[in-house]
Amino acid sequence: MEAYGFLVWDLVAVTWFLALWIGYTLFAKKRARVVSCLSFELRRKRTDWMRQMLLRDNKMADVALISTLERNVSFFASSSMLILAGLLTAIASSDKIALVMLQVLPWLDHVDGLLQFKLLFLGLIYVFTFFQFTWSLRQYGFGGVLIGAAPDGRDLTEADLMLYANRAAKVIDQAAHSFNYGLRAIYFSLATLAWFIDARLFMLATVLVLLIMKHREFHSKALKALQEV
């Protein structure tokens, strides 16, 4: 009966985790349309960047900036693959890991039956992050193409100039959103680590991660600095 009780808490914790993750993603996306936040402010800055890019003769600085963004995303994509490889190895050695965990945390008498599931769940999160980071990488590449194909803004009307700037900024903005989704998944995966100790602690850690992300997105000092620029 005790093991059954643990299983119920695990199912509740997973449901809670997915509900908060998906719910916060939808909330942040909708909220960004009506209030100033990091996504909103950076979208404006990217539009200004693309407008200035069209008016520059030498666009090497813009290409270098795109390359820097691609390297940052590439680092996280590679890291996700390494973590995923480690998790797959851990799943294959879950019986040995269970013995070590029982020695360190003797009250976890249910670890044998759920350890593989927890590792697999964590692995699925990193599969998601890898797809998000690689899609972000491709979209930054699309943005680089638009910079390379950009016409001379001085030969365009103001309406055409702003149209091109907005379209190019939107592509780069979508790349940033994919990168943000990947980072958000990594943040939530840190909460999953608490699940290896207790399902209720996992639920609490999920709430804590959500509050940290909400503060950074809507109330951080970086946001205030962007608003003042």
Backbone as CSV, one residue per row, in Angstrom:
resi,resn,N_x,N_y,N_z,CA_x,CA_y,CA_z,C_x,C_y,C_z
1,MET,0.827,-1.215,0.000,0.000,0.000,0.000,0.854,1.254,0.000
2,GLU,1.985,1.183,0.712,2.859,2.351,0.761,3.418,2.665,-0.620
3,ALA,3.823,1.616,-1.344,4.348,1.825,-2.690,3.269,2.398,-3.602
4,TYR,2.028,1.937,-3.428,0.916,2.460,-4.225,0.714,3.940,-3.949
5,GLY,0.858,4.320,-2.671,0.726,5.728,-2.318,1.796,6.578,-2.969
6,PHE,3.013,6.055,-3.018,4.082,6.778,-3.693,3.780,6.935,-5.170
7,LEU,3.234,5.870,-5.799,2.915,5.923,-7.217,1.863,6.988,-7.502
8,VAL,0.861,7.094,-6.669,-0.164,8.126,-6.841,0.457,9.517,-6.787
9,TRP,1.326,9.749,-5.799,1.994,11.044,-5.687,2.859,11.328,-6.912
10,ASP,3.496,10.311,-7.461,4.323,10.492,-8.655,3.472,10.917,-9.849
11,LEU,2.326,10.274,-10.012,1.430,10.630,-11.112,0.893,12.050,-10.942
12,VAL,0.550,12.406,-9.717,0.082,13.765,-9.441,1.188,14.776,-9.724
13,ALA,2.407,14.447,-9.323,3.535,15.362,-9.524,3.823,15.586,-11.003
14,VAL,3.775,14.518,-11.798,4.017,14.652,-13.235,2.931,15.508,-13.884
15,THR,1.690,15.283,-13.503,0.582,16.079,-14.027,0.738,17.544,-13.637
16,TRP,1.099,17.781,-12.395,1.336,19.145,-11.891,2.459,19.821,-12.672
17,PHE,3.541,19.086,-12.883,4.700,19.600,-13.607,4.335,20.018,-15.027
18,LEU,3.663,19.126,-15.761,3.296,19.426,-17.144,2.282,20.563,-17.222
19,ALA,1.358,20.604,-16.264,0.348,21.669,-16.257,0.995,23.035,-16.039
20,LEU,1.943,23.107,-15.100,2.603,24.384,-14.845,3.503,24.789,-16.002
21,TRP,4.205,23.837,-16.576,5.098,24.138,-17.699,4.294,24.653,-18.899
22,ILE,3.303,23.903,-19.310,2.483,24.309,-20.464,1.693,25.569,-20.140
23,GLY,1.138,25.625,-18.923,0.352,26.786,-18.534,1.177,28.062,-18.521
24,TYR,2.402,27.978,-17.986,3.241,29.175,-17.949,3.651,29.599,-19.363
25,THR,3.913,28.633,-20.233,4.275,28.966,-21.615,3.150,29.733,-22.297
26,LEU,1.917,29.256,-22.130,0.770,29.939,-22.732,0.542,31.301,-22.080
27,PHE,0.693,31.365,-20.744,0.515,32.622,-20.025,1.534,33.663,-20.481
28,ALA,2.811,33.270,-20.570,3.856,34.218,-20.950,3.653,34.714,-22.378
29,LYS,3.231,33.819,-23.256,3.002,34.208,-24.649,1.857,35.205,-24.768
30,LYS,0.768,34.957,-24.030,-0.388,35.849,-24.075,-0.097,37.157,-23.361
31,ARG,0.589,37.077,-22.221,0.891,38.269,-21.427,1.831,39.224,-22.157
32,ALA,2.721,38.658,-22.970,3.691,39.479,-23.692,3.033,40.402,-24.707
33,ARG,1.781,40.105,-25.073,1.081,40.937,-26.051,0.474,42.189,-25.432
34,VAL,0.338,42.190,-24.102,-0.376,43.307,-23.471,0.484,44.078,-22.467
35,VAL,1.589,43.507,-22.013,2.456,44.206,-21.060,3.893,44.138,-21.545
36,SER,4.705,45.059,-21.048,6.120,45.062,-21.394,6.839,43.932,-20.653
37,CYS,7.578,43.131,-21.419,8.364,42.049,-20.832,9.605,41.882,-21.692
38,LEU,10.443,40.928,-21.358,11.671,40.735,-22.122,11.383,40.445,-23.595
39,SER,10.416,39.576,-23.866,10.084,39.233,-25.254,9.600,40.454,-26.025
40,PHE,8.742,41.244,-25.387,8.196,42.433,-26.040,9.284,43.454,-26.343
41,GLU,10.130,43.730,-25.360,11.179,44.732,-25.540,12.227,44.286,-26.550
42,LEU,12.590,43.015,-26.518,13.583,42.529,-27.465,13.046,42.503,-28.890
43,ARG,11.749,42.272,-29.034,11.138,42.343,-30.377,11.281,43.742,-30.949
44,ARG,11.068,44.751,-30.141,11.233,46.134,-30.602,12.683,46.413,-30.970
45,LYS,13.601,45.931,-30.147,15.022,46.181,-30.402,15.479,45.474,-31.670
46,ARG,14.952,44.284,-31.935,15.331,43.577,-33.159,14.822,44.309,-34.395
47,THR,13.645,44.899,-34.311,13.134,45.692,-35.428,14.026,46.900,-35.673
48,ASP,14.434,47.580,-34.599,15.359,48.713,-34.736,16.684,48.262,-35.329
49,TRP,17.149,47.084,-34.895,18.414,46.544,-35.411,18.318,46.318,-36.916
50,MET,17.252,45.683,-37.367,17.104,45.408,-38.794,16.941,46.699,-39.603
51,ARG,16.304,47.698,-39.023,16.172,48.981,-39.725,17.537,49.635,-39.898
52,GLN,18.333,49.631,-38.826,19.674,50.199,-38.913,20.555,49.391,-39.864
53,MET,20.362,48.066,-39.879,21.133,47.217,-40.777,20.908,47.594,-42.232
54,LEU,19.658,47.890,-42.591,19.335,48.246,-43.970,19.977,49.559,-44.401
55,LEU,20.279,50.416,-43.459,20.850,51.730,-43.771,22.376,51.739,-43.724
56,ARG,22.984,50.589,-43.352,24.440,50.512,-43.266,25.036,50.017,-44.575
57,ASP,26.195,50.553,-44.933,26.916,50.051,-46.108,27.586,48.713,-45.798
58,ASN,28.248,48.662,-44.661,28.964,47.454,-44.254,28.133,46.695,-43.224
59,LYS,27.736,45.492,-43.593,26.866,44.696,-42.719,27.627,43.573,-41.998
60,MET,28.947,43.669,-41.956,29.747,42.625,-41.311,29.441,42.518,-39.816
61,ALA,29.173,43.662,-39.177,28.843,43.630,-37.745,27.551,42.859,-37.492
62,ASP,26.587,43.002,-38.395,25.317,42.289,-38.254,25.507,40.789,-38.461
63,VAL,26.325,40.432,-39.449,26.618,39.018,-39.701,27.353,38.412,-38.507
64,ALA,28.298,39.177,-37.931,29.049,38.682,-36.771,28.132,38.467,-35.575
65,LEU,27.164,39.349,-35.390,26.232,39.214,-34.276,25.352,37.973,-34.437
66,ILE,24.877,37.731,-35.660,24.099,36.525,-35.928,24.945,35.274,-35.660
67,SER,26.212,35.326,-36.068,27.109,34.190,-35.841,27.310,33.930,-34.356
68,THR,27.407,34.998,-33.571,27.551,34.848,-32.125,26.317,34.204,-31.515
69,LEU,25.145,34.630,-31.953,23.902,34.036,-31.462,23.824,32.554,-31.832
70,GLU,24.262,32.233,-33.050,24.253,30.831,-33.480,25.201,29.983,-32.638
71,ARG,26.356,30.535,-32.297,27.300,29.779,-31.462,26.722,29.521,-30.075
72,ASN,26.037,30.507,-29.527,25.411,30.320,-28.214,24.374,29.198,-28.246
73,VAL,23.550,29.209,-29.284,22.524,28.167,-29.405,23.169,26.810,-29.650
74,SER,24.212,26.801,-30.471,24.906,25.551,-30.775,25.503,24.921,-29.522
75,PHE,26.005,25.755,-28.615,26.552,25.240,-27.359,25.482,24.508,-26.562
76,PHE,24.287,25.103,-26.463,23.216,24.472,-25.694,22.701,23.217,-26.393
77,ALA,22.664,23.232,-27.732,22.227,22.039,-28.459,23.195,20.891,-28.227
78,SER,24.492,21.184,-28.273,25.496,20.145,-28.026,25.413,19.642,-26.591
79,SER,25.213,20.559,-25.653,25.097,20.168,-24.246,23.889,19.267,-24.021
80,SER,22.795,19.571,-24.709,21.593,18.737,-24.579,21.859,17.314,-25.052
81,MET,22.612,17.184,-26.137,22.930,15.855,-26.641,23.823,15.090,-25.666
82,LEU,24.782,15.798,-25.054,25.658,15.135,-24.089,24.880,14.679,-22.854
83,ILE,23.980,15.547,-22.385,23.153,15.175,-21.232,22.252,13.995,-21.574
84,LEU,21.691,14.017,-22.778,20.820,12.922,-23.217,21.595,11.608,-23.291
85,ALA,22.829,11.670,-23.781,23.658,10.463,-23.837,23.937,9.939,-22.430
86,GLY,24.183,10.867,-21.488,24.403,10.452,-20.108,23.173,9.819,-19.491
87,LEU,21.999,10.359,-19.805,20.760,9.799,-19.266,20.484,8.413,-19.828
88,LEU,20.773,8.216,-21.109,20.583,6.886,-21.703,21.513,5.867,-21.050
89,THR,22.736,6.308,-20.757,23.660,5.429,-20.041,23.148,5.111,-18.646
90,ALA,22.586,6.129,-17.995,22.045,5.922,-16.648,20.862,4.960,-16.658
91,ILE,20.018,5.056,-17.695,18.883,4.133,-17.797,19.375,2.693,-17.919
92,ALA,20.445,2.496,-18.697,20.988,1.154,-18.867,21.605,0.608,-17.580
93,SER,22.027,1.528,-16.698,22.644,1.106,-15.426,21.760,1.467,-14.245
94,SER,20.458,1.501,-14.462,19.542,1.970,-13.422,19.558,1.085,-12.177
95,ASP,19.829,-0.230,-12.356,19.851,-1.114,-11.191,21.001,-0.767,-10.251
96,LYS,22.155,-0.428,-10.822,23.296,-0.042,-10.002,23.053,1.313,-9.331
97,ILE,22.445,2.233,-10.100,22.142,3.557,-9.544,21.141,3.433,-8.404
98,ALA,20.173,2.524,-8.558,19.170,2.323,-7.515,19.818,1.854,-6.221
99,LEU,20.791,0.959,-6.332,21.472,0.473,-5.138,22.222,1.600,-4.438
100,VAL,22.887,2.446,-5.222,23.615,3.575,-4.640,22.654,4.548,-3.973
101,MET,21.530,4.818,-4.630,20.554,5.748,-4.059,19.964,5.205,-2.758
102,LEU,19.733,3.908,-2.701,19.179,3.310,-1.485,20.174,3.367,-0.330
103,GLN,21.467,3.327,-0.664,22.482,3.447,0.376,22.573,4.876,0.898
104,VAL,22.454,5.834,-0.023,22.546,7.241,0.371,21.235,7.741,0.964
105,LEU,20.113,7.310,0.344,18.781,7.749,0.781,17.959,6.502,1.110
106,PRO,18.148,5.914,2.258,17.526,4.612,2.579,16.005,4.637,2.634
107,TRP,15.379,5.800,2.792,13.914,5.832,2.876,13.249,5.697,1.497
108,LEU,14.031,5.717,0.432,13.456,5.599,-0.904,13.289,4.127,-1.278
109,ASP,12.389,3.429,-0.592,12.214,2.007,-0.854,11.478,1.727,-2.158
110,HIS,10.975,2.764,-2.832,10.256,2.599,-4.092,11.117,2.940,-5.297
111,VAL,12.414,3.151,-5.087,13.264,3.656,-6.151,13.406,2.670,-7.306
112,ASP,13.389,1.373,-7.042,13.621,0.378,-8.087,12.592,0.450,-9.202
113,GLY,11.327,0.582,-8.842,10.277,0.522,-9.842,10.111,1.787,-10.641
114,LEU,10.575,2.936,-10.138,10.312,4.214,-10.787,11.557,4.909,-11.322
115,LEU,12.720,4.425,-10.994,13.942,5.123,-11.397,14.066,5.217,-12.910
116,GLN,13.824,4.120,-13.609,13.924,4.141,-15.065,12.917,5.108,-15.676
117,PHE,11.711,5.126,-15.128,10.687,6.038,-15.634,11.106,7.499,-15.443
118,LYS,11.666,7.820,-14.286,12.104,9.191,-14.015,13.236,9.603,-14.949
119,LEU,14.175,8.699,-15.157,15.279,8.991,-16.075,14.776,9.151,-17.508
120,LEU,13.822,8.307,-17.892,13.246,8.409,-19.232,12.489,9.719,-19.403
121,PHE,11.741,10.117,-18.368,11.005,11.377,-18.416,11.962,12.550,-18.567
122,LEU,13.058,12.523,-17.803,14.070,13.574,-17.908,14.713,13.560,-19.285
123,GLY,14.924,12.358,-19.835,15.490,12.262,-21.178,14.575,12.857,-22.234
124,LEU,13.272,12.660,-22.092,12.319,13.232,-23.053,12.348,14.756,-23.023
125,ILE,12.572,15.315,-21.852,12.692,16.776,-21.752,13.877,17.261,-22.577
126,TYR,14.988,16.532,-22.507,16.170,16.964,-23.241,16.075,16.670,-24.732
127,VAL,15.265,15.703,-25.113,14.954,15.537,-26.540,14.224,16.774,-27.039
128,PHE,13.265,17.253,-26.239,12.526,18.468,-26.588,13.470,19.663,-26.698
129,THR,14.384,19.807,-25.736,15.313,20.940,-25.778,16.188,20.883,-27.021
130,PHE,16.637,19.685,-27.387,17.491,19.563,-28.566,16.755,20.008,-29.823
131,PHE,15.507,19.607,-29.973,14.726,20.013,-31.137,14.514,21.524,-31.150
132,GLN,14.274,22.106,-29.997,14.072,23.552,-29.935,15.353,24.302,-30.289
133,PHE,16.478,23.869,-29.751,17.737,24.555,-30.017,18.155,24.427,-31.482
134,THR,17.989,23.240,-32.068,18.372,23.080,-33.465,17.450,23.865,-34.392
135,TRP,16.165,23.964,-34.042,15.246,24.779,-34.844,15.599,26.254,-34.699
136,SER,15.975,26.664,-33.501,16.435,28.035,-33.297,17.678,28.316,-34.140
137,LEU,18.582,27.353,-34.179,19.808,27.503,-34.960,19.501,27.694,-36.440
138,ARG,18.586,26.916,-36.951,18.198,27.048,-38.361,17.558,28.405,-38.638
139,GLN,16.725,28.856,-37.740,16.051,30.131,-37.960,17.031,31.307,-37.892
140,TYR,18.032,31.212,-37.018,19.073,32.246,-37.040,19.807,32.233,-38.379
141,GLY,19.975,31.036,-38.946,20.564,30.949,-40.282,19.698,31.641,-41.319
142,PHE,18.375,31.482,-41.197,17.466,32.183,-42.102,17.638,33.700,-41.958
143,GLY,17.788,34.144,-40.701,17.999,35.571,-40.467,19.281,36.056,-41.112
144,GLY,20.340,35.221,-41.056,21.582,35.590,-41.714,21.417,35.721,-43.216
145,VAL,20.597,34.847,-43.807,20.323,34.945,-45.241,19.616,36.252,-45.565
146,LEU,18.654,36.635,-44.731,17.925,37.887,-44.965,18.847,39.095,-44.846
147,ILE,19.819,39.013,-43.951,20.787,40.110,-43.842,21.661,40.160,-45.091
148,GLY,22.084,38.969,-45.553,22.901,38.925,-46.765,22.157,39.391,-47.998
149,ALA,20.844,39.145,-48.040,20.033,39.535,-49.201,19.412,40.911,-49.052
150,ALA,19.736,41.609,-47.982,19.086,42.893,-47.706,19.437,43.940,-48.774
151,PRO,18.451,44.661,-49.259,18.718,45.737,-50.226,19.278,46.968,-49.520
152,ASP,19.707,47.917,-50.295,20.167,49.188,-49.730,18.945,49.963,-49.267
153,GLY,18.847,50.200,-47.972,17.671,50.861,-47.424,17.480,52.279,-47.910
154,ARG,18.548,52.894,-48.375,18.438,54.274,-48.858,17.728,54.353,-50.201
155,ASP,17.600,53.199,-50.880,16.879,53.162,-52.155,15.408,52.777,-51.979
156,LEU,15.009,52.521,-50.724,13.640,52.087,-50.445,12.813,53.222,-49.878
157,THR,11.508,53.112,-50.079,10.612,54.033,-49.383,10.579,53.642,-47.903
158,GLU,10.119,54.550,-47.073,10.053,54.267,-45.641,9.155,53.068,-45.354
159,ALA,8.055,52.941,-46.113,7.141,51.814,-45.908,7.816,50.485,-46.270
160,ASP,8.521,50.455,-47.404,9.209,49.230,-47.819,10.353,48.890,-46.870
161,LEU,11.046,49.916,-46.397,12.142,49.693,-45.462,11.635,49.065,-44.171
162,MET,10.543,49.599,-43.642,9.990,49.069,-42.397,9.398,47.676,-42.601
163,LEU,8.847,47.420,-43.784,8.286,46.102,-44.069,9.394,45.042,-44.039
164,TYR,10.518,45.341,-44.691,11.630,44.384,-44.707,12.209,44.221,-43.308
165,ALA,12.350,45.339,-42.604,12.904,45.284,-41.247,12.014,44.449,-40.331
166,ASN,10.709,44.636,-40.425,9.781,43.874,-39.584,9.804,42.384,-39.915
167,ARG,9.869,42.048,-41.207,9.885,40.642,-41.599,11.185,39.969,-41.150
168,ALA,12.310,40.646,-41.334,13.586,40.067,-40.904,13.636,39.940,-39.385
169,ALA,13.130,40.965,-38.686,13.108,40.922,-37.221,12.219,39.800,-36.720
170,LYS,11.129,39.516,-37.445,10.224,38.448,-37.024,10.906,37.088,-37.115
171,VAL,11.696,36.861,-38.164,12.414,35.593,-38.304,13.398,35.413,-37.148
172,ILE,14.157,36.465,-36.845,15.119,36.397,-35.745,14.388,36.264,-34.415
173,ASP,13.242,36.908,-34.308,12.449,36.814,-33.087,11.943,35.392,-32.865
174,GLN,11.529,34.719,-33.944,11.081,33.336,-33.821,12.232,32.414,-33.406
175,ALA,13.428,32.710,-33.909,14.605,31.942,-33.488,14.849,32.124,-32.000
176,ALA,14.693,33.355,-31.523,14.883,33.625,-30.094,13.822,32.933,-29.254
177,HIS,12.589,32.864,-29.756,11.528,32.172,-29.025,11.845,30.682,-28.889
178,SER,12.313,30.069,-29.965,12.670,28.648,-29.896,13.802,28.428,-28.896
179,PHE,14.770,29.341,-28.904,15.865,29.253,-27.937,15.329,29.392,-26.513
180,ASN,14.383,30.304,-26.337,13.785,30.518,-25.028,13.013,29.287,-24.560
181,TYR,12.305,28.632,-25.472,11.582,27.404,-25.106,12.561,26.317,-24.650
182,GLY,13.692,26.227,-25.332,14.690,25.256,-24.933,15.274,25.553,-23.564
183,LEU,15.581,26.823,-23.311,16.099,27.213,-22.002,15.069,26.955,-20.908
184,ARG,13.812,27.258,-21.203,12.750,27.035,-20.223,12.648,25.550,-19.870
185,ALA,12.812,24.699,-20.871,12.774,23.252,-20.616,13.930,22.835,-19.713
186,ILE,15.101,23.438,-19.910,16.243,23.111,-19.047,15.965,23.554,-17.619
187,TYR,15.396,24.746,-17.453,15.060,25.223,-16.107,14.091,24.260,-15.413
188,PHE,13.064,23.838,-16.140,12.105,22.915,-15.545,12.730,21.541,-15.292
189,SER,13.703,21.161,-16.102,14.366,19.870,-15.865,15.118,19.874,-14.543
190,LEU,15.578,21.041,-14.111,16.245,21.128,-12.810,15.270,20.809,-11.678
191,ALA,14.017,21.209,-11.856,13.000,20.854,-10.854,12.785,19.352,-10.815
192,THR,12.929,18.694,-11.969,12.738,17.249,-12.026,13.734,16.497,-11.154
193,LEU,14.914,17.083,-10.915,15.913,16.426,-10.081,15.382,16.180,-8.667
194,ALA,14.502,17.069,-8.197,13.928,16.888,-6.864,13.018,15.664,-6.812
195,TRP,12.548,15.215,-7.953,11.667,14.045,-8.018,12.382,12.776,-7.556
196,PHE,13.699,12.741,-7.725,14.457,11.561,-7.311,14.508,11.427,-5.792
197,ILE,14.123,12.508,-5.102,14.068,12.465,-3.634,12.643,12.239,-3.155
198,ASP,11.716,13.082,-3.668,10.322,12.955,-3.245,9.427,13.668,-4.249
199,ALA,8.279,13.093,-4.543,7.362,13.661,-5.528,6.819,15.012,-5.069
200,ARG,6.566,15.155,-3.778,6.044,16.421,-3.266,7.092,17.519,-3.334
201,LEU,8.348,17.137,-3.120,9.433,18.095,-3.278,9.567,18.506,-4.744
202,PHE,9.312,17.581,-5.641,9.297,17.850,-7.078,8.252,18.909,-7.414
203,MET,7.074,18.790,-6.859,6.008,19.766,-7.099,6.401,21.143,-6.586
204,LEU,7.001,21.172,-5.399,7.438,22.447,-4.826,8.539,23.082,-5.664
205,ALA,9.490,22.268,-6.127,10.579,22.777,-6.951,10.054,23.334,-8.273
206,THR,9.018,22.712,-8.823,8.417,23.196,-10.070,7.834,24.589,-9.888
207,VAL,7.153,24.805,-8.776,6.588,26.124,-8.486,7.704,27.155,-8.326
208,LEU,8.772,26.769,-7.649,9.893,27.678,-7.425,10.542,28.086,-8.749
209,VAL,10.751,27.129,-9.638,11.327,27.427,-10.945,10.416,28.362,-11.729
210,LEU,9.122,28.114,-11.686,8.160,28.962,-12.400,8.221,30.402,-11.892
211,LEU,8.284,30.579,-10.580,8.329,31.924,-10.006,9.608,32.653,-10.397
212,ILE,10.720,31.919,-10.443,11.986,32.537,-10.854,11.905,33.001,-12.305
213,MET,11.361,32.173,-13.178,11.249,32.542,-14.580,10.302,33.721,-14.773
214,LYS,9.197,33.725,-14.053,8.244,34.826,-14.160,8.878,36.134,-13.715
215,HIS,9.650,36.084,-12.642,10.320,37.302,-12.171,11.297,37.815,-13.219
216,ARG,12.073,36.930,-13.809,13.068,37.356,-14.791,12.418,37.893,-16.059
217,GLU,11.301,37.307,-16.453,10.648,37.713,-17.688,9.893,39.027,-17.543
218,PHE,9.284,39.254,-16.387,8.379,40.397,-16.240,8.819,41.449,-15.227
219,HIS,9.802,41.147,-14.376,10.147,42.097,-13.318,11.643,42.242,-13.086
220,SER,12.475,41.752,-13.978,13.919,41.753,-13.741,14.527,43.133,-13.991
221,LYS,15.729,43.314,-13.471,16.465,44.557,-13.705,16.858,44.697,-15.170
222,ALA,17.118,43.573,-15.822,17.443,43.614,-17.247,16.277,44.181,-18.056
223,LEU,15.051,43.800,-17.694,13.869,44.335,-18.374,13.764,45.845,-18.164
224,LYS,13.990,46.300,-16.945,13.909,47.729,-16.668,14.961,48.501,-17.471
225,ALA,16.139,47.929,-17.607,17.192,48.569,-18.397,16.790,48.660,-19.866
226,LEU,16.199,47.572,-20.405,15.742,47.593,-21.790,14.634,48.621,-22.011
227,GLN,13.760,48.768,-21.033,12.670,49.725,-21.150,13.179,51.162,-21.177
228,GLU,14.303,51.402,-20.515,14.830,52.758,-20.421,15.693,53.147,-21.623
229,VAL,16.072,52.158,-22.430,16.906,52.455,-23.596,16.060,53.036,-24.723
